[in-house]
Amino acid sequence: MEAIRRDLADSCDEEPGLGLEEERLDRLAADHGGAPPGRLDRKVHVRERLRLQHELVPRQDWVQDRKLRVVVLLEGRDSGGKGGVIERITQRLNPRVCRVAALPAPSEHERTRWYFQRYVSHLPLPPRWSGRARPDRGAESGRGVVILSRWRGYSAAMAKRPMTLDLFTTLDIVDDDVSAVVDAYLADPTPGSVAFGDGFRIDPAAAVASHPFARTLIDQPWADAGLRRAAIRAAILLAEPERA
């Protein structure tokens, strides 16, 4: 009966007057032994959930106004609650802007490919960069673009990164800040930290050195300055700035 009560409570709209009354839910629970100990009161849960959902709406507008792209990835075992979390996150967001890609189990053909490849078509990447971060196929290796199969220590570095990043602090870096750091590096490529955004510093030389695709290699020189600048910019965006 408790499972029925939870399903009824979760399926009802949280807005006052539209859902099942709290008194009826309380009577239903009391008739069948009450709620299990330690469970968060539903009124508290609904109020907190509404508050957090409403906070997401202006954040979505902020991202859309600046033409930014955000990816939220949820991983977990089967029946682990991912669907419920996705439903709560997207419940009050603009569906024209927020899109959910719930991929099924990989097919036999997809099992023979790189695991990440099945996600690429769903990522909000600019057309110019889509498909560049992939295993080396030999077609673009001469232009110095991202080739994940050649990144030294890539897997080890990703394993040490925190699972949760401060999203809105990271997004506080505007385009002019990145361009200023790129210009500073091109004018003086010697190591040294420079101001990056509000309250951050970054060493562009270290960022470029950590990503081979941003360097001019002897056997693969840059075809033009524009490609090199784009690669340096990508390396800076991938680096983690330090607080000043």
CSV table of C-alpha atoms in Angstrom, one decimal, residues 1-231:
chain,number,residue,atom,x,y,z
A,1,MET,CA,0.0,0.0,0.0
A,2,GLU,CA,2.9,2.3,0.7
A,3,ALA,CA,4.1,1.8,-2.9
A,4,ILE,CA,0.6,2.9,-4.1
A,5,ARG,CA,0.7,5.9,-1.9
A,6,ARG,CA,4.1,7.0,-3.3
A,7,ASP,CA,2.9,6.5,-6.9
A,8,LEU,CA,-0.2,8.6,-6.2
A,9,ALA,CA,1.8,11.3,-4.5
A,10,ASP,CA,4.5,11.5,-7.2
A,11,SER,CA,2.0,11.5,-10.1
A,12,CYS,CA,-0.1,14.3,-8.8
A,13,ASP,CA,0.7,17.9,-9.8
A,14,GLU,CA,2.4,19.9,-7.0
A,15,GLU,CA,0.5,23.1,-7.7
A,16,PRO,CA,-2.2,23.8,-4.9
A,17,GLY,CA,-5.6,22.6,-5.8
A,18,LEU,CA,-4.6,20.4,-8.7
A,19,GLY,CA,-3.2,17.4,-6.9
A,20,LEU,CA,-4.5,14.9,-4.4
A,21,GLU,CA,-5.1,16.6,-1.1
A,22,GLU,CA,-2.5,16.0,1.7
A,23,GLU,CA,-5.3,15.0,4.1
A,24,ARG,CA,-6.4,12.2,1.9
A,25,LEU,CA,-2.9,11.0,1.5
A,26,ASP,CA,-2.3,11.1,5.2
A,27,ARG,CA,-5.4,9.1,6.0
A,28,LEU,CA,-4.5,6.6,3.3
A,29,ALA,CA,-1.1,6.1,4.9
A,30,ALA,CA,-2.5,5.9,8.5
A,31,ASP,CA,-4.9,3.2,7.4
A,32,HIS,CA,-2.0,1.0,6.2
A,33,GLY,CA,0.6,1.4,8.9
A,34,GLY,CA,1.9,4.9,8.2
A,35,ALA,CA,5.0,6.1,6.3
A,36,PRO,CA,8.3,4.3,7.0
A,37,PRO,CA,10.6,6.1,9.6
A,38,GLY,CA,13.1,8.6,8.3
A,39,ARG,CA,11.2,9.5,5.1
A,40,LEU,CA,11.2,13.2,4.2
A,41,ASP,CA,7.9,14.9,4.7
A,42,ARG,CA,6.2,15.2,1.3
A,43,LYS,CA,5.2,18.9,1.9
A,44,VAL,CA,8.9,19.7,2.6
A,45,HIS,CA,9.9,17.7,-0.4
A,46,VAL,CA,7.5,19.5,-2.8
A,47,ARG,CA,8.4,23.0,-1.5
A,48,GLU,CA,12.1,22.3,-1.9
A,49,ARG,CA,11.6,20.7,-5.3
A,50,LEU,CA,9.5,23.7,-6.6
A,51,ARG,CA,12.1,26.1,-5.3
A,52,LEU,CA,15.0,24.3,-7.1
A,53,GLN,CA,12.9,23.9,-10.3
A,54,HIS,CA,12.1,27.6,-10.4
A,55,GLU,CA,15.8,28.4,-9.9
A,56,LEU,CA,16.6,26.4,-13.1
A,57,VAL,CA,14.3,28.5,-15.3
A,58,PRO,CA,16.3,31.8,-15.2
A,59,ARG,CA,19.5,29.7,-15.6
A,60,GLN,CA,18.1,28.2,-18.7
A,61,ASP,CA,17.3,31.7,-20.0
A,62,TRP,CA,20.8,32.8,-19.2
A,63,VAL,CA,22.3,30.0,-21.1
A,64,GLN,CA,20.0,30.5,-24.1
A,65,ASP,CA,20.6,34.3,-24.2
A,66,ARG,CA,24.4,33.7,-24.4
A,67,LYS,CA,24.0,30.9,-27.0
A,68,LEU,CA,25.9,28.5,-24.7
A,69,ARG,CA,25.6,24.7,-24.7
A,70,VAL,CA,25.2,22.6,-21.6
A,71,VAL,CA,25.2,18.8,-21.3
A,72,VAL,CA,23.9,17.1,-18.2
A,73,LEU,CA,24.8,13.4,-18.2
A,74,LEU,CA,23.1,10.9,-15.8
A,75,GLU,CA,24.6,7.5,-15.4
A,76,GLY,CA,23.5,4.7,-13.2
A,77,ARG,CA,22.3,1.1,-12.9
A,78,ASP,CA,18.9,-0.1,-14.2
A,79,SER,CA,16.0,1.1,-12.0
A,80,GLY,CA,18.4,3.4,-10.2
A,81,GLY,CA,16.1,6.5,-10.4
A,82,LYS,CA,17.6,8.2,-13.5
A,83,GLY,CA,14.2,8.6,-15.2
A,84,GLY,CA,12.6,10.3,-12.1
A,85,VAL,CA,15.6,12.7,-11.7
A,86,ILE,CA,15.3,13.6,-15.4
A,87,GLU,CA,11.6,14.2,-15.1
A,88,ARG,CA,12.1,16.5,-12.1
A,89,ILE,CA,14.9,18.5,-13.7
A,90,THR,CA,13.0,19.1,-17.0
A,91,GLN,CA,9.5,19.5,-15.6
A,92,ARG,CA,9.5,23.3,-15.8
A,93,LEU,CA,12.2,24.0,-18.4
A,94,ASN,CA,11.4,25.2,-21.9
A,95,PRO,CA,11.0,22.0,-24.0
A,96,ARG,CA,12.0,23.9,-27.1
A,97,VAL,CA,15.4,24.4,-25.6
A,98,CYS,CA,15.9,21.5,-23.2
A,99,ARG,CA,16.1,18.1,-25.0
A,100,VAL,CA,16.3,14.7,-23.4
A,101,ALA,CA,18.2,11.9,-25.2
A,102,ALA,CA,17.4,8.6,-23.5
A,103,LEU,CA,19.4,6.0,-25.4
A,104,PRO,CA,18.3,2.4,-25.4
A,105,ALA,CA,20.7,-0.5,-25.0
A,106,PRO,CA,23.3,-0.5,-27.8
A,107,SER,CA,22.6,-2.6,-30.8
A,108,GLU,CA,25.0,-5.3,-32.1
A,109,HIS,CA,26.5,-2.9,-34.6
A,110,GLU,CA,26.9,-0.2,-31.9
A,111,ARG,CA,28.7,-2.7,-29.6
A,112,THR,CA,31.5,-3.0,-32.2
A,113,ARG,CA,32.1,0.8,-32.2
A,114,TRP,CA,33.6,3.2,-29.6
A,115,TYR,CA,31.1,3.5,-26.7
A,116,PHE,CA,31.0,7.3,-26.9
A,117,GLN,CA,30.2,7.4,-30.6
A,118,ARG,CA,26.5,6.7,-30.1
A,119,TYR,CA,26.2,9.9,-28.0
A,120,VAL,CA,27.9,12.2,-30.6
A,121,SER,CA,24.8,12.8,-32.7
A,122,HIS,CA,22.9,14.0,-29.6
A,123,LEU,CA,25.5,16.5,-28.3
A,124,PRO,CA,24.9,20.2,-28.9
A,125,LEU,CA,28.1,20.8,-30.7
A,126,PRO,CA,28.7,23.5,-33.4
A,127,PRO,CA,28.8,21.9,-36.9
A,128,ARG,CA,32.4,23.0,-37.3
A,129,TRP,CA,33.5,20.9,-34.4
A,130,SER,CA,31.1,17.9,-34.4
A,131,GLY,CA,32.9,14.7,-34.9
A,132,ARG,CA,36.3,16.1,-34.3
A,133,ALA,CA,36.7,14.5,-30.8
A,134,ARG,CA,36.9,10.9,-32.0
A,135,PRO,CA,39.4,8.1,-32.4
A,136,ASP,CA,41.9,8.7,-35.2
A,137,ARG,CA,40.6,7.8,-38.6
A,138,GLY,CA,43.5,9.3,-40.4
A,139,ALA,CA,41.4,11.8,-42.3
A,140,GLU,CA,42.2,14.9,-40.1
A,141,SER,CA,45.4,13.9,-38.3
A,142,GLY,CA,47.4,16.3,-40.5
A,143,ARG,CA,45.4,19.4,-39.4
A,144,GLY,CA,46.2,19.2,-35.7
A,145,VAL,CA,42.6,18.8,-34.5
A,146,VAL,CA,41.5,16.8,-31.4
A,147,ILE,CA,42.5,13.1,-31.6
A,148,LEU,CA,41.4,11.4,-28.4
A,149,SER,CA,43.4,8.2,-29.2
A,150,ARG,CA,46.6,10.2,-29.0
A,151,TRP,CA,45.9,12.1,-25.8
A,152,ARG,CA,48.5,11.1,-23.2
A,153,GLY,CA,47.1,10.4,-19.9
A,154,TYR,CA,43.5,11.4,-21.0
A,155,SER,CA,41.8,8.5,-19.2
A,156,ALA,CA,43.9,9.0,-16.0
A,157,ALA,CA,43.1,12.7,-16.0
A,158,MET,CA,39.4,12.1,-16.4
A,159,ALA,CA,39.4,9.6,-13.6
A,160,LYS,CA,40.8,12.2,-11.2
A,161,ARG,CA,38.3,14.9,-12.1
A,162,PRO,CA,35.3,15.5,-9.7
A,163,MET,CA,32.0,14.0,-10.8
A,164,THR,CA,30.2,17.3,-10.2
A,165,LEU,CA,31.6,20.6,-11.5
A,166,ASP,CA,30.6,24.1,-10.5
A,167,LEU,CA,28.6,24.7,-13.7
A,168,PHE,CA,27.6,28.4,-13.2
A,169,THR,CA,31.1,29.5,-12.1
A,170,THR,CA,32.6,27.8,-15.2
A,171,LEU,CA,30.0,29.5,-17.4
A,172,ASP,CA,31.0,32.9,-16.0
A,173,ILE,CA,33.9,33.0,-18.4
A,174,VAL,CA,32.8,35.2,-21.4
A,175,ASP,CA,34.1,35.2,-25.0
A,176,ASP,CA,36.2,38.3,-24.5
A,177,ASP,CA,38.1,36.7,-21.6
A,178,VAL,CA,39.1,33.7,-23.8
A,179,SER,CA,40.1,35.9,-26.7
A,180,ALA,CA,42.3,38.0,-24.3
A,181,VAL,CA,44.1,34.9,-23.0
A,182,VAL,CA,44.6,33.7,-26.6
A,183,ASP,CA,46.1,37.1,-27.6
A,184,ALA,CA,48.3,37.1,-24.6
A,185,TYR,CA,49.7,33.6,-25.4
A,186,LEU,CA,50.3,34.5,-29.1
A,187,ALA,CA,52.1,37.7,-28.1
A,188,ASP,CA,54.3,35.9,-25.5
A,189,PRO,CA,54.1,32.1,-25.4
A,190,THR,CA,56.4,31.8,-22.3
A,191,PRO,CA,54.8,30.1,-19.2
A,192,GLY,CA,53.0,32.4,-16.8
A,193,SER,CA,49.5,32.9,-15.4
A,194,VAL,CA,47.2,35.7,-16.7
A,195,ALA,CA,43.8,36.9,-15.5
A,196,PHE,CA,40.9,34.8,-16.7
A,197,GLY,CA,37.4,35.9,-16.0
A,198,ASP,CA,36.3,37.3,-12.7
A,199,GLY,CA,38.6,36.1,-9.9
A,200,PHE,CA,40.5,33.4,-11.9
A,201,ARG,CA,43.9,33.0,-13.4
A,202,ILE,CA,45.2,30.5,-16.0
A,203,ASP,CA,48.6,29.6,-17.6
A,204,PRO,CA,47.9,29.4,-21.4
A,205,ALA,CA,51.3,28.0,-22.1
A,206,ALA,CA,50.6,25.1,-19.7
A,207,ALA,CA,47.2,24.6,-21.3
A,208,VAL,CA,48.6,24.4,-24.8
A,209,ALA,CA,51.5,22.1,-23.7
A,210,SER,CA,49.1,19.7,-22.2
A,211,HIS,CA,47.2,19.3,-25.4
A,212,PRO,CA,49.2,18.2,-28.4
A,213,PHE,CA,46.6,19.3,-30.9
A,214,ALA,CA,47.2,22.9,-30.0
A,215,ARG,CA,50.9,22.8,-30.7
A,216,THR,CA,52.7,23.3,-33.9
A,217,LEU,CA,54.4,20.0,-34.6
A,218,ILE,CA,57.5,19.7,-36.7
A,219,ASP,CA,56.0,17.0,-38.9
A,220,GLN,CA,52.6,18.6,-39.0
A,221,PRO,CA,52.9,22.4,-39.2
A,222,TRP,CA,49.8,24.5,-39.1
A,223,ALA,CA,48.2,25.3,-42.4
A,224,ASP,CA,47.0,28.8,-41.3
A,225,ALA,CA,46.8,31.0,-38.3
A,226,GLY,CA,43.1,30.6,-37.9
A,227,LEU,CA,43.3,26.9,-37.3
A,228,ARG,CA,46.1,27.4,-34.8
A,229,ARG,CA,44.1,30.1,-32.9
A,230,ALA,CA,41.1,27.8,-32.8
A,231,ALA,CA,43.1,24.9,-31.4
